[in-house]
Short mmCIF file of C-alpha atoms and ligand atoms in Angstrom, two decimals:
data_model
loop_
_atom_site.label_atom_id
_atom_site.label_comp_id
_atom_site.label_asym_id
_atom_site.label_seq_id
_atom_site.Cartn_x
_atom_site.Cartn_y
_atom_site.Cartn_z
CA UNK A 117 305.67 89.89 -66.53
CA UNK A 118 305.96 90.23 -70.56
CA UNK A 119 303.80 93.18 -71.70
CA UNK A 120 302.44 92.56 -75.90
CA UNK A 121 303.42 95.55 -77.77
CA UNK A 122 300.26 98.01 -78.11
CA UNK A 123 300.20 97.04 -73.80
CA UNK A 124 303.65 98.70 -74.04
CA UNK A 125 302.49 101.71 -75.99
CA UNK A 126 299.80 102.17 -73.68
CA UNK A 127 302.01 102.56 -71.03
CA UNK A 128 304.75 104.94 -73.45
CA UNK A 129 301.67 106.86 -74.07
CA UNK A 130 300.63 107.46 -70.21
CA UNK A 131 304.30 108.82 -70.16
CA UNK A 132 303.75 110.95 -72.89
CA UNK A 133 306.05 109.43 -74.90
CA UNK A 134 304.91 109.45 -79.03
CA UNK A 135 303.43 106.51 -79.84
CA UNK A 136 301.53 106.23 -83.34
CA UNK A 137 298.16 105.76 -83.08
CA UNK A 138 296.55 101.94 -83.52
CA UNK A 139 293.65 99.75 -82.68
CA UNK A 140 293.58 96.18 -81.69
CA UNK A 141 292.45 93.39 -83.77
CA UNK A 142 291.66 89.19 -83.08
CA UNK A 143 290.00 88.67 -86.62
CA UNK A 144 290.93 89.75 -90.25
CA UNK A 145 287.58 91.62 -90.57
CA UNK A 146 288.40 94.00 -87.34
CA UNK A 147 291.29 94.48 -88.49
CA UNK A 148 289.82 95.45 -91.86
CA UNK A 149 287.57 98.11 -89.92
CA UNK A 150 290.34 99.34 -88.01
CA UNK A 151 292.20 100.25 -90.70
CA UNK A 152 289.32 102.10 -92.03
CA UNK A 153 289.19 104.32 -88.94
CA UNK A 154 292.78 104.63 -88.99
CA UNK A 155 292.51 105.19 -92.87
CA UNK A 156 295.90 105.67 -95.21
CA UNK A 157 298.42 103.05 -95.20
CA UNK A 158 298.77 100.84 -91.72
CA UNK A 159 300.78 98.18 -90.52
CA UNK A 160 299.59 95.25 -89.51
CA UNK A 161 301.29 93.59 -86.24
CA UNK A 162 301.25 90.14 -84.87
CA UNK A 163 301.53 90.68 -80.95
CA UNK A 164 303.53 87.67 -79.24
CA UNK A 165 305.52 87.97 -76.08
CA UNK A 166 308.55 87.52 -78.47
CA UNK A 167 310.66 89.81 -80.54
CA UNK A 168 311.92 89.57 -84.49
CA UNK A 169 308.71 89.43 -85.71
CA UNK A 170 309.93 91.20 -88.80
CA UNK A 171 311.86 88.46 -89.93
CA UNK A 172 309.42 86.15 -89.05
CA UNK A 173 306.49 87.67 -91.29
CA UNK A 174 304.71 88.86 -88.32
CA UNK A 175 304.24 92.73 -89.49
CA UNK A 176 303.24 93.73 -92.19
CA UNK A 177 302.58 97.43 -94.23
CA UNK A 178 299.13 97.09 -96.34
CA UNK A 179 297.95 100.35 -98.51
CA UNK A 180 294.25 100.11 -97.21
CA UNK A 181 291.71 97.97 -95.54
CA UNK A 182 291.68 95.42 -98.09
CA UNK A 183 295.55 94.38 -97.83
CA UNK A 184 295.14 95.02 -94.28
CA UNK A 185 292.44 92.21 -94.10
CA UNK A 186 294.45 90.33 -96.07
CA UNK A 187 297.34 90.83 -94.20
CA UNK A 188 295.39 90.18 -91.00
CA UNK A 189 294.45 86.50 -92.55
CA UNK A 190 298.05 85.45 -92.93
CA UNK A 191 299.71 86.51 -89.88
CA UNK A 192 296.57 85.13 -87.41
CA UNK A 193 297.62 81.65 -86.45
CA UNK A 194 301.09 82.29 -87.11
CA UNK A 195 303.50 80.55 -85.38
CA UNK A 196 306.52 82.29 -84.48
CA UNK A 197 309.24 80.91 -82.60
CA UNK A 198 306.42 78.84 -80.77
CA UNK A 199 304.20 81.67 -80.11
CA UNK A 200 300.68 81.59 -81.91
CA UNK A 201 299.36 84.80 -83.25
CA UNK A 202 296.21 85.44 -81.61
CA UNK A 203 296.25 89.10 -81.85
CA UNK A 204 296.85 92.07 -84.07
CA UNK A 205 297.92 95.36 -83.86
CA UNK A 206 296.84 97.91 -86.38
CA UNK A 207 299.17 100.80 -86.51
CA UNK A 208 299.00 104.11 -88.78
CA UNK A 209 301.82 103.44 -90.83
CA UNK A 210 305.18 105.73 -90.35
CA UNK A 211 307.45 106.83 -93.01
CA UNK A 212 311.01 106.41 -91.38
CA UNK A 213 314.06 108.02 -92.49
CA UNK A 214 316.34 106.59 -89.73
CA UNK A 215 316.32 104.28 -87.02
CA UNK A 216 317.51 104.22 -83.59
CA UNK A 217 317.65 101.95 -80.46
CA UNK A 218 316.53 102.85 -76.94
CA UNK A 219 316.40 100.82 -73.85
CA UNK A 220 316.81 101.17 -70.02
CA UNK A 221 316.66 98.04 -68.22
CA UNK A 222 317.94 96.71 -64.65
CA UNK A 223 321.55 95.76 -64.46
CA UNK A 224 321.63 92.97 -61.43
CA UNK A 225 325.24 93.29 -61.48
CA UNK A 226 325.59 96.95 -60.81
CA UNK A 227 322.21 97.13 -58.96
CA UNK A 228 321.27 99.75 -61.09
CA UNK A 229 318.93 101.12 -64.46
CA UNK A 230 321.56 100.75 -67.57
CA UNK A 231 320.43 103.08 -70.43
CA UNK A 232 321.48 101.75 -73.79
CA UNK A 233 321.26 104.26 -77.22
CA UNK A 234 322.62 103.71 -80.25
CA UNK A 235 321.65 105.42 -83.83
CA UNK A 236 322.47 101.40 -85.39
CA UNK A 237 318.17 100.13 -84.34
CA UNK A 238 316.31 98.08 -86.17
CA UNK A 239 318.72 95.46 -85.70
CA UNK A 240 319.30 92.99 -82.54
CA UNK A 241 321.29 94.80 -80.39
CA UNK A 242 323.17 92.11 -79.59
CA UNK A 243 324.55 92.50 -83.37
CA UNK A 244 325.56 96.39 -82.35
CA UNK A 245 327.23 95.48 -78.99
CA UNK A 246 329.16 92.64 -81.12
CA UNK A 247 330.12 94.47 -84.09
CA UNK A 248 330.28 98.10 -83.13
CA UNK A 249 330.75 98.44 -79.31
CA UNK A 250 331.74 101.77 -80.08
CA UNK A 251 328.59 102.82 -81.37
CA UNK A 252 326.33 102.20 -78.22
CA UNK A 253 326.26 104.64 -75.58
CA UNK A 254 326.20 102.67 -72.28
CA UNK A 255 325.48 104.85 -68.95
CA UNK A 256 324.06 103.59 -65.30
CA UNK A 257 321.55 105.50 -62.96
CA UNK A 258 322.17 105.89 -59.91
CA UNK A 259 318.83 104.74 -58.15
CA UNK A 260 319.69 107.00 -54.85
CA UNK A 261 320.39 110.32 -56.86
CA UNK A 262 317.86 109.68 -59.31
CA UNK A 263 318.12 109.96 -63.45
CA UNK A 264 319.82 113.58 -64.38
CA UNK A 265 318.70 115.82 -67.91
CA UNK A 266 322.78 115.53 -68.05
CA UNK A 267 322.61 112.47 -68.38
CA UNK A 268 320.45 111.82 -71.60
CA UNK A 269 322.40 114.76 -73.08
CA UNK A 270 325.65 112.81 -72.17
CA UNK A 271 323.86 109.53 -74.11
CA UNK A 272 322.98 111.60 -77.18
CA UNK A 273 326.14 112.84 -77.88
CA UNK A 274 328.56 109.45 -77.33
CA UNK A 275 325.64 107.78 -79.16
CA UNK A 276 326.04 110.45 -82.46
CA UNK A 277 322.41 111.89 -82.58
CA UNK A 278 323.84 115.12 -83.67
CA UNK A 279 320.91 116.80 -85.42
CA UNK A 280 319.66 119.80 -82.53
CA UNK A 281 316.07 119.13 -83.41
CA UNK A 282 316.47 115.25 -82.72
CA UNK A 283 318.65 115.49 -79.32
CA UNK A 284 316.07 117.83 -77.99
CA UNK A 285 313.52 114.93 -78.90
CA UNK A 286 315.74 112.08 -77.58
CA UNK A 287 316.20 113.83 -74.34
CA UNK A 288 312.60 114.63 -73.35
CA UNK A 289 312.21 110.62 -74.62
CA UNK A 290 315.11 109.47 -72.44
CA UNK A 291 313.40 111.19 -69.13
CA UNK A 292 310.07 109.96 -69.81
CA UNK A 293 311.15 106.15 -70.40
CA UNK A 294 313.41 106.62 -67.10
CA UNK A 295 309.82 107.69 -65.49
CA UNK A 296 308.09 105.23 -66.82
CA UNK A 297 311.06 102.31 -66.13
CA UNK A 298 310.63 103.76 -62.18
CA UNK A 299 306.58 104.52 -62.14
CA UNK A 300 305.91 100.78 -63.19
CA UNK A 301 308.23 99.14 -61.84
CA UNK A 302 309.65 97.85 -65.02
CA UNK A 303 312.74 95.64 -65.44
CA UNK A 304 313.42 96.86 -69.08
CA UNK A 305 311.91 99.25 -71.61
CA UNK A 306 312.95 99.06 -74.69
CA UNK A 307 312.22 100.87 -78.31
CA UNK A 308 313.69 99.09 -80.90
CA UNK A 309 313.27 101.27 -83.50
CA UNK A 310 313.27 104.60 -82.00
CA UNK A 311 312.22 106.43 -85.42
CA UNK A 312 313.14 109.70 -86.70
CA UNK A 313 310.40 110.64 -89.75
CA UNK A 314 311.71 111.94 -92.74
CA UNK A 315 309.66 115.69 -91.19
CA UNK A 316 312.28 115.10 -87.90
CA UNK A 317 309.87 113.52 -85.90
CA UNK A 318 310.99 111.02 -83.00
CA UNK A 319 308.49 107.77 -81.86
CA UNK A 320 308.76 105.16 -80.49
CA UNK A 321 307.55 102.17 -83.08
CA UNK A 322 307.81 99.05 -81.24
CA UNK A 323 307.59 98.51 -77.51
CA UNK A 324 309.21 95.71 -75.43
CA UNK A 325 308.75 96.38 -71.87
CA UNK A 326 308.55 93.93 -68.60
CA UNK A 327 307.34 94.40 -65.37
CA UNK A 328 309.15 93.34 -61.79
CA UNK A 329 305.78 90.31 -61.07
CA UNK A 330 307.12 91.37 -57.32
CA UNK A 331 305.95 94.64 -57.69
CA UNK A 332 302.02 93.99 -58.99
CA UNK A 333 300.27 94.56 -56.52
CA UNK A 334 301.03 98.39 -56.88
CA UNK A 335 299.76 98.44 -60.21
CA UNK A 336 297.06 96.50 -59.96
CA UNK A 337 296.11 97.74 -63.62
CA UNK A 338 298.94 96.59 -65.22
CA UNK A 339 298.42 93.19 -63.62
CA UNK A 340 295.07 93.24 -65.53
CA UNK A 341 297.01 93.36 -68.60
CA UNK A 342 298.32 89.81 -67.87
CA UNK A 343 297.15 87.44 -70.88
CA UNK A 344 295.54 84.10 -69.30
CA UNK A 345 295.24 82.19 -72.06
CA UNK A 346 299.31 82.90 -73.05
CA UNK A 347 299.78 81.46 -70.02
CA UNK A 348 300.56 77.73 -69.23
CA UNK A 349 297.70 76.04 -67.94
CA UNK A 350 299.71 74.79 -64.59
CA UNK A 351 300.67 77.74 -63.97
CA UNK A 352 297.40 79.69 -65.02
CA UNK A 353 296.78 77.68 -61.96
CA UNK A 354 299.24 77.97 -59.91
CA UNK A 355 299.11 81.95 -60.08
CA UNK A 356 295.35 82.08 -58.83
CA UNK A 357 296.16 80.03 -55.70
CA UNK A 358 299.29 81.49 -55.22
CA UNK A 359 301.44 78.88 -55.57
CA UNK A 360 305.35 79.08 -56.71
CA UNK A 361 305.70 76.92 -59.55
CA UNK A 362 307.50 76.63 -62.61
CA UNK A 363 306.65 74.03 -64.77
CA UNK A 364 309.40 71.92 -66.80
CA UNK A 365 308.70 68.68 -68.64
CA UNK A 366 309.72 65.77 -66.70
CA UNK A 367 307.65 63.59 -64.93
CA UNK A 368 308.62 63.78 -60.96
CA UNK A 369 306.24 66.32 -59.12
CA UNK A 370 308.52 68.57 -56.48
CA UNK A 371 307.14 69.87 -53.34
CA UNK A 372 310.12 71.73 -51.64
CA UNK A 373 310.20 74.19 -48.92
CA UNK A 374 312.65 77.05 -50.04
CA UNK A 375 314.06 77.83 -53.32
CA UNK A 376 317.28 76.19 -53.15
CA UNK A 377 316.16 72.99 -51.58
CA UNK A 378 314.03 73.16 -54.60
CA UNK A 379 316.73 73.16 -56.78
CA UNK A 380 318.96 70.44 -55.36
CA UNK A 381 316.32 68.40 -55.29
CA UNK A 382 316.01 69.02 -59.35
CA UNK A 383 319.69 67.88 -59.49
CA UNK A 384 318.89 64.82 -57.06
CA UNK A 385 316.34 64.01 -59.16
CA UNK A 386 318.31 64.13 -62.42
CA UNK A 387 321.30 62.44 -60.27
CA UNK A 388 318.74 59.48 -59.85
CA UNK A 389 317.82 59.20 -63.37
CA UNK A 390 314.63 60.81 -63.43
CA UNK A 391 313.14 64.40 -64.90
CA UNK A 392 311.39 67.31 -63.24
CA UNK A 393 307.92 68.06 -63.55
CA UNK A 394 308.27 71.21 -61.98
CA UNK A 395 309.00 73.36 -59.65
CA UNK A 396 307.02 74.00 -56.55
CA UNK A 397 307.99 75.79 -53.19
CA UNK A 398 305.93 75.44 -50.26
CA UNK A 399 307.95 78.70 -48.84
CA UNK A 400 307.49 78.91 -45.01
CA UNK A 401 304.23 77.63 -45.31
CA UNK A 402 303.50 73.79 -45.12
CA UNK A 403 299.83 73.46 -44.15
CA UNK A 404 297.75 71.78 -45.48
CA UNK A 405 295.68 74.61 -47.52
CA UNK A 406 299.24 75.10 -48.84
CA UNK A 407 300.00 71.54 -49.39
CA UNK A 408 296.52 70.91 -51.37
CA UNK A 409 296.69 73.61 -53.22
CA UNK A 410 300.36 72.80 -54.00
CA UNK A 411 299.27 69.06 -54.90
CA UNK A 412 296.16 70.28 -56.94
CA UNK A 413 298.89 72.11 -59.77
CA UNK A 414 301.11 69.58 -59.39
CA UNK A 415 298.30 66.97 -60.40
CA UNK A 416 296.85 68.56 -62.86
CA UNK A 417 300.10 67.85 -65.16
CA UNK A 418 298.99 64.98 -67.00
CA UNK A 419 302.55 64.28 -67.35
CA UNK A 420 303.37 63.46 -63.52
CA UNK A 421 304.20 60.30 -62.57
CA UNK A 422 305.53 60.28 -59.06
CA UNK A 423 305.49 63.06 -56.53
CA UNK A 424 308.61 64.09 -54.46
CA UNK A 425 308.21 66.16 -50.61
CA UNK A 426 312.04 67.42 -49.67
CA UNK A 427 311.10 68.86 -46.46
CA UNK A 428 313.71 70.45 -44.75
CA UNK A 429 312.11 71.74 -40.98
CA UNK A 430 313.49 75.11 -39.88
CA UNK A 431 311.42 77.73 -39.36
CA UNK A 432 308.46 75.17 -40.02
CA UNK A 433 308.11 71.97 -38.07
CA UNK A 434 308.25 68.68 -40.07
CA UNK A 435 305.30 67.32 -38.08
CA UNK A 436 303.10 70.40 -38.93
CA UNK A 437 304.13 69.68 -42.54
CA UNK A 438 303.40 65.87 -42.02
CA UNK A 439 300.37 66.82 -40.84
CA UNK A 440 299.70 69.08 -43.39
CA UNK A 441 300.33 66.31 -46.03
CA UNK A 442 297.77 63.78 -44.21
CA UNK A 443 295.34 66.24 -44.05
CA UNK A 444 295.85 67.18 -47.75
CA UNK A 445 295.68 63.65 -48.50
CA UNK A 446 292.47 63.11 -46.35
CA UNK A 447 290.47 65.97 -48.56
CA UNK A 448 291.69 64.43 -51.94
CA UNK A 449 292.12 61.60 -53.86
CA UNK A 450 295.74 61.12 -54.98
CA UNK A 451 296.59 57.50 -56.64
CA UNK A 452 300.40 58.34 -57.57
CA UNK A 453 303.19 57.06 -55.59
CA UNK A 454 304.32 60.34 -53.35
CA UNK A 455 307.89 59.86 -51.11
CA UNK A 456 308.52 62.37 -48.26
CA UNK A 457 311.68 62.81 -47.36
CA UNK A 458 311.58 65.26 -43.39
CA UNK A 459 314.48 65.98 -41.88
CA UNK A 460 315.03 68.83 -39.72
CA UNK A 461 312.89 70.11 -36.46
CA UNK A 462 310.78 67.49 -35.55
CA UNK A 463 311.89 64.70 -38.45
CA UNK A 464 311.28 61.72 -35.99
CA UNK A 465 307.75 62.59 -35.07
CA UNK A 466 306.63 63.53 -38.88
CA UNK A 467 308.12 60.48 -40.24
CA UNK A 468 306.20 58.71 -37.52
CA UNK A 469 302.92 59.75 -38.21
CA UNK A 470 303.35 59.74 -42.11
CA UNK A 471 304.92 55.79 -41.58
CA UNK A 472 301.84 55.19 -39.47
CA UNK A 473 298.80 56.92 -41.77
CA UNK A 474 296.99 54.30 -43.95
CA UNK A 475 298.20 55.37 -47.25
CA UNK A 476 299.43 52.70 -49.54
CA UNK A 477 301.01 55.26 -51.99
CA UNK A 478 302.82 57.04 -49.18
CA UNK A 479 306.77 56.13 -48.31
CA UNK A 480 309.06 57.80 -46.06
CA UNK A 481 312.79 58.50 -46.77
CA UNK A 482 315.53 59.65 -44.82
CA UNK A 483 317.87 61.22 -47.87
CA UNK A 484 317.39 63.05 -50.15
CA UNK A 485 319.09 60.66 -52.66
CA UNK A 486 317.28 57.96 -51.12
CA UNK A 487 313.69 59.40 -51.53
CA UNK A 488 314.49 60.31 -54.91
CA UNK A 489 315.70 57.09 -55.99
CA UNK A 490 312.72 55.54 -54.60
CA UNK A 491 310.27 58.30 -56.56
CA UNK A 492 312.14 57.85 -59.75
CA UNK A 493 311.91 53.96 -58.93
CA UNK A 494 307.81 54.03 -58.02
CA UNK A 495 307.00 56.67 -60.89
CA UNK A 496 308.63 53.75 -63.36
CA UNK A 497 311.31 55.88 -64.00
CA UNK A 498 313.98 55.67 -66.96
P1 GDP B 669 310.11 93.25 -84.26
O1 GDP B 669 310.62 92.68 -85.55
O2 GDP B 669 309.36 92.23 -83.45
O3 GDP B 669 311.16 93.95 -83.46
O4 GDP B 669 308.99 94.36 -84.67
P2 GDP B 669 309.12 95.93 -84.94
O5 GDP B 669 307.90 96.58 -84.42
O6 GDP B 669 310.41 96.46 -84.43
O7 GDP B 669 309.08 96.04 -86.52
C1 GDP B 669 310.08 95.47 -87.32
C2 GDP B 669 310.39 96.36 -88.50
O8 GDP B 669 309.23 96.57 -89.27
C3 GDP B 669 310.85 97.73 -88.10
O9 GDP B 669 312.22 97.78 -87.79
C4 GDP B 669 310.51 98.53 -89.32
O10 GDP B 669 311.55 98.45 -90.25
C5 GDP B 669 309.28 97.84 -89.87
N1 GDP B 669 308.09 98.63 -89.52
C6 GDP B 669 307.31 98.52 -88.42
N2 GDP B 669 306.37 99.47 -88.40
C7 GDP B 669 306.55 100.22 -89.52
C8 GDP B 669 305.90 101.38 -90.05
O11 GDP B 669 304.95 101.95 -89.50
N3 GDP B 669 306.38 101.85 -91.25
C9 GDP B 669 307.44 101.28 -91.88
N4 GDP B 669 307.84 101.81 -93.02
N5 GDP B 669 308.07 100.20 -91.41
C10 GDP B 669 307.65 99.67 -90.23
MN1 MN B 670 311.50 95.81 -82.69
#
């Protein structure tokens, strides 16, 4: 899960890493008043779950509550990079004599936190790691031993933050983001710019930071942070009756049991000239609560033409799933063609009952390739 910036900060904050102080804002005229609390210059910031919103016109410095009104007027309804500006972020405006870049994120390759600093922020890091490898201080943590002060010393001084005043700065910074990467849960935190004010002060002026969705439920307040309406409608859905689903932007609905039978079934699909609606695993589960709730997401996409059941029966039985389907099917309407292929534990007796329910729109397959040629066939497919 994406956290917007001033969610972020909050978070820095709890840490007790410097943040400068800011108010939130959804219309020009509280944005207005929350510059006049703030008072002095502010800066005005569109928050999207995207980065580069500097470039984009997205932030913007305004002397007073006037310009920040102003300012407020043209960034709401922005769109950047397909993200609409819905919210503001009034910041008290820094003064910034340099800037750096921060980050500690998870490393899947190593299995382990990477902490990245480099005194070349403000820029895409990308650009630093391309240009000037040299200049970005790269170093692992060992989860098991834990993050060492040695360590953030060690990244100060390959990174070039020479100045004693700053390193002391940077290295309280580096501990806190390391215990606020762990306490959260986080898979990255990032500070891109990590400022140094002209008086030698070090904050942290823009926030990206994302949180492991497996790990919620131990920070239940942090899940509150989760913005519904950013969300995709189908999957707005889909999260409230905890159902796996990823929506893409075909037209063949996929019920699956287990992620990779999921995705070979996506390249069966293509293979037999049709597109993916989605993605949607049953997991272990197959009854019919599962299967209706599964079907109500799945239907809900205007988009869906033709609905696809790859059932492989393992741990679950292919007649409970069969039954599961029928049952689904008896509590609500459903006028699309749907194929089931079963195969597995039990195939014979779940294609049985599905090839003996009185459903018109209900076919049996064998194959895979065969039940998706006949979806991608029934759903009028290209
Ligand atoms: P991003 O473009 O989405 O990464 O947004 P940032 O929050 O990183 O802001 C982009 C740039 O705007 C920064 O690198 C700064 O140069 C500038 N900026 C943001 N806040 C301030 C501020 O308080 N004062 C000044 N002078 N510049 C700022
Ligand atoms: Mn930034």
């Amino acid at each position: 899960m994406d956290l917007y910036e001033y969610q972020g900060k909050e978070l820095f904050a709890r840490f007790g890493i410097p943040v400068s102080d800011g108010r939130l804002a959804t219309s020009p005229e509280e944005a207005r008043a929350a510059a006049e609390e703030l008072g002095g210059q502010v800066v005005v910031k569109a928050q999207v779950l995207t980065g580069g919103r500097g470039k984009a016109g997205g932030i913007k410095l305004s002397d007073g509550p006037e310009e920040a009104e102003a300012a407020a007027t043209d960034i709401l309804g922005l769109d950047i990079r397909g993200h609409v500006v819905r919210k503001l972020w009034i910041e008290k405006a820094s003064d910034i004599a340099k800037e750096y870049y921060l980050s500690v994120t998870f490393d899947r390759g190593e299995k382990k936190p990477l902490f990245m600093l480099t005194t070349q922020g403000g820029v895409d890091i990308e650009e630093v790691a391309e240009r000037s490898p040299e200049a970005l201080a790269r170093l692992h943590i060992d989860p098991l031993v834990g993050f060492q002060p040695y360590q953030a010393r060690w990244l100060c001084f390959t990174a070039g933050v020479d100045d004693p005043d700053e390193q002391k700065q940077v290295i309280a910074l580096v501990a806190r983001l390391y215990e606020a990467f762990v306490g959260c849960d986080a898979m990255l935190c990032e500070v891109n710019p990590l400022i140094v004010t002209p008086d030698g002060e070090v904050r942290a002026l823009d926030s990206k930071f994302t949180v492991d969705d497996n790990a919620l439920f131990r920070h239940p307040d942090i899940g509150e942070m989760r913005d519904l309406e950013a969300a995709d409608p189908q999957e707005r859905l889909a999260g409230e009756k905890g159902v796996t689903y990823v929506k893409l932007d075909g037209e063949i609905g996929i019920l699956g049991n287990g992620a990779g039978l999921v995705m070979s079934t996506l390249d069966v699909i293509d293979q037999a000239g049709g597109r993916a609606a989605n993605f949607c695993d049953l997991g272990g589960g197959g009854d019919a609560q599962g299967v209706v709730d599964a079907l109500d997401v799945i239907t809900s996409d205007p988009q869906v033409r033709g609905i696809l059941f790859n059932i492989f029966g393992g741990i679950t039985r292919c007649d409970e799933v069969a039954r599961g389907i029928l049952e689904a099917l008896d509590r609500m309407t459903i006028e699309l063609p749907i194929v089931v292929r079963l195969d597995g534990t039990n195939a014979e007796e779940g294609r049985a009952m599905l090839a003996e329910a009185p459903h018109d729109n209900l076919h049996v397959e064998e194959t895979m390739l065969s039940a998706a040629e006949r979806v991608v066939e029934l759903a009028g497919g290209s």
